[in-house]
Amino acid sequence: MTGAVDIHAHVVPADFPRYAGRHADHAWPSMCPVGCGHRHIMIRGNVFRTVSEASWDAARRIADMDAAGIAVQALSPMPELLSYWFEADDAVAMAEVVNGSIADMVDARPGRFVGLGMVPLQAPDRAVEVLQALMRDGRFRGIEIGTNVNGVPIGDARFAPLFAEAERLGAAVFVHALHPVGDERLVGPALLKAVVSFPCETAFAVASLMTGGILSRHPRLKIAFSHGGGAFASLLPRLQYGWETLKPIGALMAEAPREIARRLYFDTLVYDAPTLRHLAEVFGPDRLLIGTDHPFDIQDCDPLGSLAAAGFSDEVRDLVTRRNPARFLGTDA
């Protein structure tokens, strides 16, 4: 794999098949064209989001990548498509649709895309089965998961089998904020969720994986967190201090939180050069990966410019753009 790699880029299928399950009132999505290459994602007759053709069109996406200096994207589902609130059979059906759309895009330009698919994590045994199938498919390098499953943090023991299998298979796991806690505390429009709530939600998820013991039991797990891990870099010193001085917290983790954190990966999508330098200092430059959030409104359209603004050396930029993602995705640098 040569050139800059973006590990945080989302896909929405161009269309969804008609719902074929057994529930009368269901949140299965559909698409409604609205002109200029855009489509509404419709859920229960309401517009959830309006997306552009870059969400599913390989040629349009590659034009955007070329403009941003990105050679390869790891394609993952729009997080709302993870569908943890579906009954298991419906979630498996949605995974087939979304993973199929990702596979089609990889097939269209295999040198430019790799897949991070979805699994029905509300049914952990079936999630393991879907993960195994994805990893037998050369188009996928791992999966995307949300920060919680219907309010249950991913550090909960019920999800441990998935992480164990991901470690065994060498699958990359990309964690994205989903349905964050605390939205009722926001004052302003719903868009504030992505700006304010997502960073806090991501920090909770990282902490849950530490205090739940999953990251210590699976030290070879390749796991990355979106938006720079959210607020976790600021939370880490407090967690470290608690581990050192408070016995009930120390008993939760077999090793220091700072040691665990330096095995994890974090994307660069923090919108600020001093903050990006801080991530490199806290976690190490070998733990950072380019993330853009393409093709959504909150994306970083100039990720290489963001690295340059942070003042990183050529060696660090090579780590972040090429060598780190090759290690995370299990591809050749």
Coordinates of C-alpha atoms in Angstrom, one line a residue, residues 5 37 64 75 98 230 257 262 280 300:
V5 CA -4.5 6.2 3.7
G37 CA -26.9 13.6 -7.2
D64 CA -12.5 13.8 -3.9
L75 CA -14.7 2.3 3.7
V98 CA -24.2 -2.5 3.6
G230 CA -12.7 12.4 21.5
P257 CA -3.9 3.0 31.6
R262 CA -0.1 3.4 23.7
A280 CA 1.2 12.6 19.2
D300 CA -11.4 17.4 7.0

